[in-house]
CSV table of C-alpha atoms in Angstrom, one decimal:
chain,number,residue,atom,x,y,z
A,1,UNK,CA,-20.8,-7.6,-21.2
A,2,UNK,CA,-17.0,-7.7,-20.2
A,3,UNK,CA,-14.5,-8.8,-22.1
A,4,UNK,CA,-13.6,-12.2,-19.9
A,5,UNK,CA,-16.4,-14.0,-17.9
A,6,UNK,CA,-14.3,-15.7,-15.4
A,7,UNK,CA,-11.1,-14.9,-13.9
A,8,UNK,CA,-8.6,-16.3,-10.8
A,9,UNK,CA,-7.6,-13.8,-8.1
A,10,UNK,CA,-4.0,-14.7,-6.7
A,11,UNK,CA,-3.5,-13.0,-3.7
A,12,UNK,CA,-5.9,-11.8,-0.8
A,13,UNK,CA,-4.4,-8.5,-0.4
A,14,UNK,CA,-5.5,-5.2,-0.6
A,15,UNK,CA,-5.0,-5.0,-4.3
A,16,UNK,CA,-6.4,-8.6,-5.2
A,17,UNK,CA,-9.4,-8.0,-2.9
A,18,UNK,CA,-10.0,-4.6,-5.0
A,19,UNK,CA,-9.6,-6.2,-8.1
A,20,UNK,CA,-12.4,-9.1,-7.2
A,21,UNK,CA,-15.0,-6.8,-5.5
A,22,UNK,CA,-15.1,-4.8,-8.9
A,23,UNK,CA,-14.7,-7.4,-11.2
A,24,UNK,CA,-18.2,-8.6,-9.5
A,25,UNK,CA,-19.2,-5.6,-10.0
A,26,UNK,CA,-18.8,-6.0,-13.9
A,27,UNK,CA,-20.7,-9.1,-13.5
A,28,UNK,CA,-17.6,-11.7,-14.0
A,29,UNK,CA,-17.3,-15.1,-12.0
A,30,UNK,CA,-14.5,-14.4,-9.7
A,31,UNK,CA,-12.2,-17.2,-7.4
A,32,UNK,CA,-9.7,-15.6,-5.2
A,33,UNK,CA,-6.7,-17.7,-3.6
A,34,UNK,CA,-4.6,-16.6,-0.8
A,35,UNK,CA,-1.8,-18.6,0.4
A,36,UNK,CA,-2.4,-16.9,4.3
A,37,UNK,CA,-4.6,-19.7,5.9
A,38,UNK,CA,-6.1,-16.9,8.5
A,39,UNK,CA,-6.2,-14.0,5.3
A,40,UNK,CA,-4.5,-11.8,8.0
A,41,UNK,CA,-2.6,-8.5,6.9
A,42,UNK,CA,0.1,-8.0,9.4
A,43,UNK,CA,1.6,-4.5,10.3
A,44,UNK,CA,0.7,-1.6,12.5
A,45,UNK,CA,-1.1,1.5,11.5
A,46,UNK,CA,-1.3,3.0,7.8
A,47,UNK,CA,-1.8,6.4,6.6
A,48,UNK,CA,-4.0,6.6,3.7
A,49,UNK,CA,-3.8,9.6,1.3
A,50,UNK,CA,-7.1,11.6,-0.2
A,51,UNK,CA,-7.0,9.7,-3.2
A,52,UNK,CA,-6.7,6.2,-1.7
A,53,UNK,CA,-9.9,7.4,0.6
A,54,UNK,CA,-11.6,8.5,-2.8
A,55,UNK,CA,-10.5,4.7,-4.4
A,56,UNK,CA,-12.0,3.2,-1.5
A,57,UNK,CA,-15.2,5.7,-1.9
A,58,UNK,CA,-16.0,4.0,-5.6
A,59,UNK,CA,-15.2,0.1,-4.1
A,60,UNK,CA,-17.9,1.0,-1.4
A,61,UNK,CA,-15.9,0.4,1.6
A,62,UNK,CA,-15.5,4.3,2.6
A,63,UNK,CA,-18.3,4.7,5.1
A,64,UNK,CA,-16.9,1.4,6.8
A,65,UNK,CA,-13.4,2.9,6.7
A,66,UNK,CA,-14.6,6.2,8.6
A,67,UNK,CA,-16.2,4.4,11.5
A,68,UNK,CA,-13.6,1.9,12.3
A,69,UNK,CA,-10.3,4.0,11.4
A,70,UNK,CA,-9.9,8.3,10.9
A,71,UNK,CA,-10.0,10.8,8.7
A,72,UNK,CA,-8.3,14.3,8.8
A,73,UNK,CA,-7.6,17.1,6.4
A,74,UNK,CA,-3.9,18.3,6.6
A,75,UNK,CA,-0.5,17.7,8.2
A,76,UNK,CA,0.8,19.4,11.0
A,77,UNK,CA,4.9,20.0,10.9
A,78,UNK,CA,6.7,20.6,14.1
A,79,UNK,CA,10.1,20.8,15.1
A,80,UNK,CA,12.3,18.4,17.2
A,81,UNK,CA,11.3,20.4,20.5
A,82,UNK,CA,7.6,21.0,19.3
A,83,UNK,CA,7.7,24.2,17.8
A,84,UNK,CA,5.2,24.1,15.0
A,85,UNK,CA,6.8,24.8,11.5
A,86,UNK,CA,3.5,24.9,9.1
A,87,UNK,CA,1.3,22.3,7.5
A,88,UNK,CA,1.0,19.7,4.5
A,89,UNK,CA,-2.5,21.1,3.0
A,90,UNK,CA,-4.3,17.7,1.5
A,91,UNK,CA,-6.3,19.1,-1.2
A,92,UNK,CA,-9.6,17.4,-2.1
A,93,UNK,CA,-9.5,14.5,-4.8
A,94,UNK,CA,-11.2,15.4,-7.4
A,95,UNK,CA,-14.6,14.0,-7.9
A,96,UNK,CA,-14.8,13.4,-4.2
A,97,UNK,CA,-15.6,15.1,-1.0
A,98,UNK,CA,-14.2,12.6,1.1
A,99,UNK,CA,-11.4,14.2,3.7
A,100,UNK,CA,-7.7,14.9,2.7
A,101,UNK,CA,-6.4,11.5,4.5
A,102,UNK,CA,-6.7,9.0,7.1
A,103,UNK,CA,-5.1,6.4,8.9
A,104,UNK,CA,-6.6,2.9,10.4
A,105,UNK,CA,-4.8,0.2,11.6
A,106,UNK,CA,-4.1,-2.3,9.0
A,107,UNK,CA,-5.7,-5.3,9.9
A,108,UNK,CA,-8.7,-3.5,10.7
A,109,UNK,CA,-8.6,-2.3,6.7
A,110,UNK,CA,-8.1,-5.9,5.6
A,111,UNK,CA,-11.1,-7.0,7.4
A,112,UNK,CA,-13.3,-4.1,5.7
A,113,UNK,CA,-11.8,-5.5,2.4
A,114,UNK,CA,-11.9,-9.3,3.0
A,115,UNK,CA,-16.2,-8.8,4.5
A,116,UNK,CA,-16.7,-6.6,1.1
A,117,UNK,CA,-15.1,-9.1,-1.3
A,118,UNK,CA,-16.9,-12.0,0.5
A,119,UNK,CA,-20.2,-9.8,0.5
A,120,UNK,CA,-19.9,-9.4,-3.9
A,121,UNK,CA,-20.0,-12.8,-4.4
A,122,UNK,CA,-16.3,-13.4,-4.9
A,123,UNK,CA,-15.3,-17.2,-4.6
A,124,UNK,CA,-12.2,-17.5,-1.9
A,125,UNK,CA,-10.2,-19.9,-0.5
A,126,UNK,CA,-7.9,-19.5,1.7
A,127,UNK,CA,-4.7,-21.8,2.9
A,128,UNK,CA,-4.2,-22.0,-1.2
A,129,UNK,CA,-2.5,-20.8,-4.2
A,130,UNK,CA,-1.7,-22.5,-7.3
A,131,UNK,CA,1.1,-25.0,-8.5
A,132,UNK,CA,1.0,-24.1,-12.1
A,133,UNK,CA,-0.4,-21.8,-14.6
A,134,UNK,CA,-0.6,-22.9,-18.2
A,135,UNK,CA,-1.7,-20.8,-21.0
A,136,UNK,CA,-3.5,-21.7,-23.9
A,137,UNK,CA,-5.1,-19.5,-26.6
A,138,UNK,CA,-8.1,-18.9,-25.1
A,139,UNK,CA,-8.3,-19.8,-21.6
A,140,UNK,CA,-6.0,-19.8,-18.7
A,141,UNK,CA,-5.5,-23.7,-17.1
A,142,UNK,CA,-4.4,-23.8,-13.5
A,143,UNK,CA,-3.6,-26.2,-10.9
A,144,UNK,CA,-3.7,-25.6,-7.2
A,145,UNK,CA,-2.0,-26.7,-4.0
A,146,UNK,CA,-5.1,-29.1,-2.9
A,147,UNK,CA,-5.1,-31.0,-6.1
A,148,UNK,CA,-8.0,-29.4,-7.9
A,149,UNK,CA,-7.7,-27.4,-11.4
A,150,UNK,CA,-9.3,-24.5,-12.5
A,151,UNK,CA,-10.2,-22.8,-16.4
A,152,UNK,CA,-10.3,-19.3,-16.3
A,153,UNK,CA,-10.6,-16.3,-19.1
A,154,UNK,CA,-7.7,-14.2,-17.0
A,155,UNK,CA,-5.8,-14.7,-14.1
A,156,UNK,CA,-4.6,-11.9,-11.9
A,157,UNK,CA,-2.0,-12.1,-9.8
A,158,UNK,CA,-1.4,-9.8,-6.8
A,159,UNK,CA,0.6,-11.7,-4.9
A,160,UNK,CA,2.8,-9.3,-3.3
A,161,UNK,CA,6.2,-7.8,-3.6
A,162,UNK,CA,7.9,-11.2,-3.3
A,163,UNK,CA,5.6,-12.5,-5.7
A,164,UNK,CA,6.2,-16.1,-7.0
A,165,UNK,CA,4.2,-15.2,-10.5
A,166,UNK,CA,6.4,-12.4,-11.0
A,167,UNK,CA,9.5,-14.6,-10.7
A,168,UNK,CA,7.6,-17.0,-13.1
A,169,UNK,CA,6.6,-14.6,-16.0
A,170,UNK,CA,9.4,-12.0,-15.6
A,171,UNK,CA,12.5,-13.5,-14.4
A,172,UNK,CA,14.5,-11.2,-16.3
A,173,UNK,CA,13.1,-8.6,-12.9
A,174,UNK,CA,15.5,-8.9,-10.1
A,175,UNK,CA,13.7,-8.6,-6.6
A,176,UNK,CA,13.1,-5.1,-4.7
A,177,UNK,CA,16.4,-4.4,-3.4
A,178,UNK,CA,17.2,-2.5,0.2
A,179,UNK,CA,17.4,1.6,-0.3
A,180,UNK,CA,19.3,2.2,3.0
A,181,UNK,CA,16.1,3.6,5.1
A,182,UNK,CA,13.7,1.6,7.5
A,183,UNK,CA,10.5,2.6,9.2
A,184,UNK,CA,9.7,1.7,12.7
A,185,UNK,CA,6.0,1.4,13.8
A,186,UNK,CA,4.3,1.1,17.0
A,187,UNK,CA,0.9,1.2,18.1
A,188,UNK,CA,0.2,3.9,20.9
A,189,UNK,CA,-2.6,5.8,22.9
A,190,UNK,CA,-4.1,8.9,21.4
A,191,UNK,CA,-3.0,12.4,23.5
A,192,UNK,CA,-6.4,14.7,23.2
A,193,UNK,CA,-4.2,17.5,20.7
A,194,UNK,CA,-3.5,14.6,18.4
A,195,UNK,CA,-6.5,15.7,16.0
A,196,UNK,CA,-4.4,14.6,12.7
A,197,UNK,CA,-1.5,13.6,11.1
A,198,UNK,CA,1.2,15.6,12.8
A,199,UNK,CA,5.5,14.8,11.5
A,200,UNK,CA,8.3,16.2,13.9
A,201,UNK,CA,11.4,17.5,10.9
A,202,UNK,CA,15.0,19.0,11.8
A,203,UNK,CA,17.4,15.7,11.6
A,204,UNK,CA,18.1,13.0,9.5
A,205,UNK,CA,15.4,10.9,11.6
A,206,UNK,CA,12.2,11.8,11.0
A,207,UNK,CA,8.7,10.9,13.3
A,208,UNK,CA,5.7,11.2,13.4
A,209,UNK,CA,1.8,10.2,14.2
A,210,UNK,CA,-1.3,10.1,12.8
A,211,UNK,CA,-4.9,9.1,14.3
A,212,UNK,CA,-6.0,5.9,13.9
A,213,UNK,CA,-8.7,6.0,15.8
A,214,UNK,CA,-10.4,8.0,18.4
A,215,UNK,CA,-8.2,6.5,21.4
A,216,UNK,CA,-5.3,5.7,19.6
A,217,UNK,CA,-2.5,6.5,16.9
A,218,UNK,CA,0.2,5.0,15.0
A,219,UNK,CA,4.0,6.0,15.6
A,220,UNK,CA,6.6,5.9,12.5
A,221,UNK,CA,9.8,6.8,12.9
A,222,UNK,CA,12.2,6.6,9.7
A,223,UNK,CA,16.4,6.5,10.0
A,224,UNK,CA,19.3,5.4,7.5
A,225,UNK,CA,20.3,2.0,8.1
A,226,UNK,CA,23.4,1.3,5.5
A,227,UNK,CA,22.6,-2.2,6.1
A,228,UNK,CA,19.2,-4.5,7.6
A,229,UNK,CA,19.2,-4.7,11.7
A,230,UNK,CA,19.9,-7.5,13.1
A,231,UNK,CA,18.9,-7.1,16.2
A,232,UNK,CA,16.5,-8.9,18.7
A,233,UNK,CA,12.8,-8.3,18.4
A,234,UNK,CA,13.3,-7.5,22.4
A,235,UNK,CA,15.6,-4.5,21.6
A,236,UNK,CA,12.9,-3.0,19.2
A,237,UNK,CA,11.4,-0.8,22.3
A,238,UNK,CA,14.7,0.9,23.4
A,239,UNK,CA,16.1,0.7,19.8
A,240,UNK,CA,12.9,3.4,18.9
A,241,UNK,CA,13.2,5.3,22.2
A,242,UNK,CA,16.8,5.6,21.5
A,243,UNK,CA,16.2,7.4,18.1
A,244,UNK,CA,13.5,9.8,19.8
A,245,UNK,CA,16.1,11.0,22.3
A,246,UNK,CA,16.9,14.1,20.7
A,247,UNK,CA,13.4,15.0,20.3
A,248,UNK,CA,12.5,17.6,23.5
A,249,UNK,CA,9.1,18.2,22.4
A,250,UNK,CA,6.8,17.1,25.7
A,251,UNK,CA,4.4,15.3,23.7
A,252,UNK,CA,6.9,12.6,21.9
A,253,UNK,CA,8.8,12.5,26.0
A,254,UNK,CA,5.7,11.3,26.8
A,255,UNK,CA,5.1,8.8,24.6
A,256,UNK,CA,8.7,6.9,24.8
A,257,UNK,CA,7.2,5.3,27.8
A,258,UNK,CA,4.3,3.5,25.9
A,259,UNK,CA,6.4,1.8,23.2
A,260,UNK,CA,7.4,-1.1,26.1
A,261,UNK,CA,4.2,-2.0,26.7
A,262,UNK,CA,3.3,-5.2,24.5
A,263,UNK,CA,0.5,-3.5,22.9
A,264,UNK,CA,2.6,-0.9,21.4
A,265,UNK,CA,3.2,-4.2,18.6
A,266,UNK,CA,6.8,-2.4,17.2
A,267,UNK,CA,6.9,-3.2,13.8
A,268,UNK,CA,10.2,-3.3,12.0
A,269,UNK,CA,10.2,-2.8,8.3
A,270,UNK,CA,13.3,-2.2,5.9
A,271,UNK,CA,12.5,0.0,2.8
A,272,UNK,CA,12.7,-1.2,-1.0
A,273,UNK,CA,10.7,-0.4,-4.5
A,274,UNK,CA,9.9,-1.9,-7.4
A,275,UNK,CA,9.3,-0.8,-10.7
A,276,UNK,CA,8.5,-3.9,-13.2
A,277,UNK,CA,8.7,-2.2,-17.0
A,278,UNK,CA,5.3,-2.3,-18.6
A,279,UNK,CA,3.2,-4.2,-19.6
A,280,UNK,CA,2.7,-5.5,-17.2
A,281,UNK,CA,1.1,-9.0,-19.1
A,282,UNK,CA,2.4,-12.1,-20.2
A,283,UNK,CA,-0.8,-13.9,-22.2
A,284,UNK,CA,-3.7,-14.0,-20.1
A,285,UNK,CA,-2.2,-13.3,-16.9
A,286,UNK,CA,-2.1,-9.9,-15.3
A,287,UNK,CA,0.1,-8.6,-12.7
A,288,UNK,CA,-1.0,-5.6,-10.7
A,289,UNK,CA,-0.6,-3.8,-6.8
A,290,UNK,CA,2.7,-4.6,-5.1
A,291,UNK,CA,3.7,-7.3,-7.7
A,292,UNK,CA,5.2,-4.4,-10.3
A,293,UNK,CA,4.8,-1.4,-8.6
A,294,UNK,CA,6.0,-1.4,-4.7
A,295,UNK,CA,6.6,1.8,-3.3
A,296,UNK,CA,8.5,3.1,-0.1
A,297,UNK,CA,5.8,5.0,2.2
A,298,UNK,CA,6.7,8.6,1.4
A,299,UNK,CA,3.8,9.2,0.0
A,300,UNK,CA,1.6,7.8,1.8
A,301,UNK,CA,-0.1,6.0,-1.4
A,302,UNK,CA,1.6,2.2,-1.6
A,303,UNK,CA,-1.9,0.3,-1.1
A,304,UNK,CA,-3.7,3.4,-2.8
A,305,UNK,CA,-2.1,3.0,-6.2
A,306,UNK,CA,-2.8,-1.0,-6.1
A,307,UNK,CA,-6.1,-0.2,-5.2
A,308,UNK,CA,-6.6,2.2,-8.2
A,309,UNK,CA,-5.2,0.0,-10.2
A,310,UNK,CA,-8.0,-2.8,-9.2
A,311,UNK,CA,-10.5,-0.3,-9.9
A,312,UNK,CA,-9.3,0.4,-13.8
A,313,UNK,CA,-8.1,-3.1,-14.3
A,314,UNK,CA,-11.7,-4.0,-14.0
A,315,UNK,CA,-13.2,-0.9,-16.0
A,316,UNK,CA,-11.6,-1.4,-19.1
A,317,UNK,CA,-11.9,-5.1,-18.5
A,318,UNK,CA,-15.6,-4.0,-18.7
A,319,UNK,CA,-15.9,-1.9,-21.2
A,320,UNK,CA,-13.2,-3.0,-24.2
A,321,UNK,CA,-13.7,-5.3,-27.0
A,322,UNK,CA,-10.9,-7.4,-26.6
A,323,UNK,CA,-8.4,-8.3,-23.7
A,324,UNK,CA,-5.5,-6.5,-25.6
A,325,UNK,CA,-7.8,-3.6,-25.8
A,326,UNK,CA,-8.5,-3.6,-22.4
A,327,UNK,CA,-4.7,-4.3,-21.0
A,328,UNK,CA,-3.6,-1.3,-23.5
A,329,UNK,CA,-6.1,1.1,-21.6
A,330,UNK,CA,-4.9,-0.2,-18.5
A,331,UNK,CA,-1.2,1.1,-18.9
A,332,UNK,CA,-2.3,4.0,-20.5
A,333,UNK,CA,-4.4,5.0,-17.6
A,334,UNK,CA,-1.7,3.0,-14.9
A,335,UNK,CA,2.0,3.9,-15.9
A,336,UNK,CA,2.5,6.9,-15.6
A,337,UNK,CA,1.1,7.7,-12.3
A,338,UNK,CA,2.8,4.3,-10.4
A,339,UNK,CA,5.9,6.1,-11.8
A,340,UNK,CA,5.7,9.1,-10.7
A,341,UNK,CA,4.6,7.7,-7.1
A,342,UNK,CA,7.4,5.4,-7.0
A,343,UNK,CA,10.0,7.6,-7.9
A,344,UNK,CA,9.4,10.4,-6.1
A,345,UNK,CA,8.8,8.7,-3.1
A,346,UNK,CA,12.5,7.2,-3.6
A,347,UNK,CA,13.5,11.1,-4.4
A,348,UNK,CA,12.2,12.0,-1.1
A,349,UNK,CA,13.3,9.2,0.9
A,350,UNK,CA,17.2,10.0,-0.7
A,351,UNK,CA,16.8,13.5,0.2
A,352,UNK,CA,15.9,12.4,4.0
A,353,UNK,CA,18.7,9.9,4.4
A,354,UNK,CA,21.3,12.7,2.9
A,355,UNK,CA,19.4,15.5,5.5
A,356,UNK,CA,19.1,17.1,1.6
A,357,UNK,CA,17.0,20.2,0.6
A,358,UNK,CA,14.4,20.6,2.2
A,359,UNK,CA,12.9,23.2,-0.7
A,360,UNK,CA,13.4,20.1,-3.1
A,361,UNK,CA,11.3,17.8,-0.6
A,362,UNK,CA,8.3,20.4,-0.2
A,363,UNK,CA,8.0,20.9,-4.0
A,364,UNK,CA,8.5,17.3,-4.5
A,365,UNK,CA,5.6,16.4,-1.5
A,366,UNK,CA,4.0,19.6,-2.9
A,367,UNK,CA,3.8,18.1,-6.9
A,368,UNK,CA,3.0,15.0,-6.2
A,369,UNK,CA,0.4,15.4,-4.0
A,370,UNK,CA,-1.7,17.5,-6.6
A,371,UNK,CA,-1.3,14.9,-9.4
A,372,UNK,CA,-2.8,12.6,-7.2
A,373,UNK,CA,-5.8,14.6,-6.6
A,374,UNK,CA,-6.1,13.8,-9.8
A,375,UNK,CA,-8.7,11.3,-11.7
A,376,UNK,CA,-7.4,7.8,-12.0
């Protein structure tokens, strides 16, 4: 029997959906709220690392992954006119044979998530969220937008990086502040060499592509901003075409002509972390995913570490004694590895911006990727 018997879900994310599909799992009564009235994840493509495919593997959504998005071992490195430098190796997780990484587009992955979550038995509602949360000793009293109320064991948020529970519980934590890097994003037909991932290196801008699909790919291209863009969304196209100038290799040429078609969808994102101290509890409500631990996308492993942390949030929910027990296995098994993600993608992403050492990047990229392989 685990340790609660009902719990609230805030937050139809990757994370939140995670979370419920495993709780279920355990055999706990589940409601899930998400403000988003069509539950839609917005954004482009996402690259996925090994051990996010492996996380994915456990919640049962793997197989469904594979047919809808890709999967690839390794990273192919080129130079700005196409010269090819080497390749990432993406080691096996361990306990897994699933491939190295993947990408899909990310709607497409919320839709795998939101089917599976409906599928266990998880109550949602959707165009909601809740009013206000008050905690008594034993049970968890909330209120929500449409005038109903709600007693629950646990409530866990995963509301995002601008969540509003965060602000509530932990208002001492200022919000993720701009790093000075954004990523551009655009959706784009796949050449027939495009086989996996493949990054072009040599400046202080760096691209690259990665399958998400068999007929098409996601672009990102990263560049120091030392402030936010203000410019129209019907700049975006020449804006990215712009930063791929320099680039002589054929293939990228190519594909500057695709991103002003309407389907290349150019999404604009600036960059920011977020590292809430642990624990990450106040009383009976939880805070996991994006909520304390947002990462920039040097890693590849943002939604993956939210996702892991669904998975053990509900183990140890399943198998300790007490709630305290099972929040103290949680960090124990969480902290560590959401630092080292988040601050080594933020040592990478200063090392791009500064066009550092690139030794210092490889052994960072290189580290990193190994303790990952490891079990969560």
């Amino acid at each position: 029997m685990a340790v609660v018997s009902r719990v609230l879900t805030v937050g139809g994310g990757f994370s939140g959906m995670a979370a419920s599909i495993q709780m279920r799992k355990a055999g706990i009564d589940v409601d899930l709220v998400e403000v988003d009235a069509n539950w839609r994840p917005e954004g482009a493509g996402i690259t996925v690392s090994g051990p996010t495919l492996r996380a994915l593997e456990t919640i049962g959504v793997f197989a469904e992954f594979a047919r809808r998005g890709y999967t690839a071992d390794g990273v192919d490195l080129v130079t700005p006119s196409g010269h090819r430098i080497g390749e990432i190796p993406t080691p096996k997780a361990v306990g897994s044979d699933v491939p190295g990484g993947g990408g899909i587009m990310r709607p497409e992955l919320g839709r795998i998530l939101a089917d599976a979550t409906r599928a266990a038995g998880v109550h949602v509602r959707v165009g909601c969220t809740y009013t206000q949360i008050t905690q008594h000793d034993s049970e968890v009293e909330v209120e929500f937008a449409d005038g109903t109320t709600g007693r629950y064991d646990l409530v866990v948020a995963a509301d995002g990086v601008h969540s509003k529970t965060r602000a509530l519980l932990f208002p001492e934590v200022k919000p993720p502040q701009y790093i000075g890097q954004v990523v551009w994003r655009a959706v784009l037909p796949r050449p027939a060499d495009i086989v996996r991932p493949r990054m072009w290196l040599g400046g202080a801008v760096k691209a690259g592509v990665n399958p998400v699909s068999p007929s098409h790919m996601y672009m990102f291209v990263t560049e120091a901003r030392p402030e936010k863009l203000q410019a129209e969304r019907a700049s975006w196209p020449q804006l990215v075409a712009d930063l791929l100038a320099p680039f002589s290799d054929p293939v990228l040429v190519a594909l500057r002509a695709h991103l002003f078609a309407p389907d290349a969808a150019i999404d604009y994102r600036p960059l920011s972390n977020l590292l809430v101290p642990a624990p990450w509890y106040r009383g009976r409500v939880i805070l996991i995913g994006d909520t304390v631990a947002a990462t920039t996308p040097h890693l590849a492993s943002g939604a993956g570490i939210g996702i892991e942390s669904a998975i053990v949030l509900a183990e140890e929910l399943a198998r300790a004694a007490t709630l305290q027990e099972a929040f103290d296995r949680f960090h124990a098994r969480r902290w560590e590895r959401c630092r080292m993600v988040i601050e080594n993608s933020a040592q990478l992403c200063r090392i791009e911006m500064e066009n550092g050492d690139k030794a210092e990047h490889a052994r960072i990229m290189r580290e990193s990727i190994i303790g990952l392989t490891q079990p969560i």
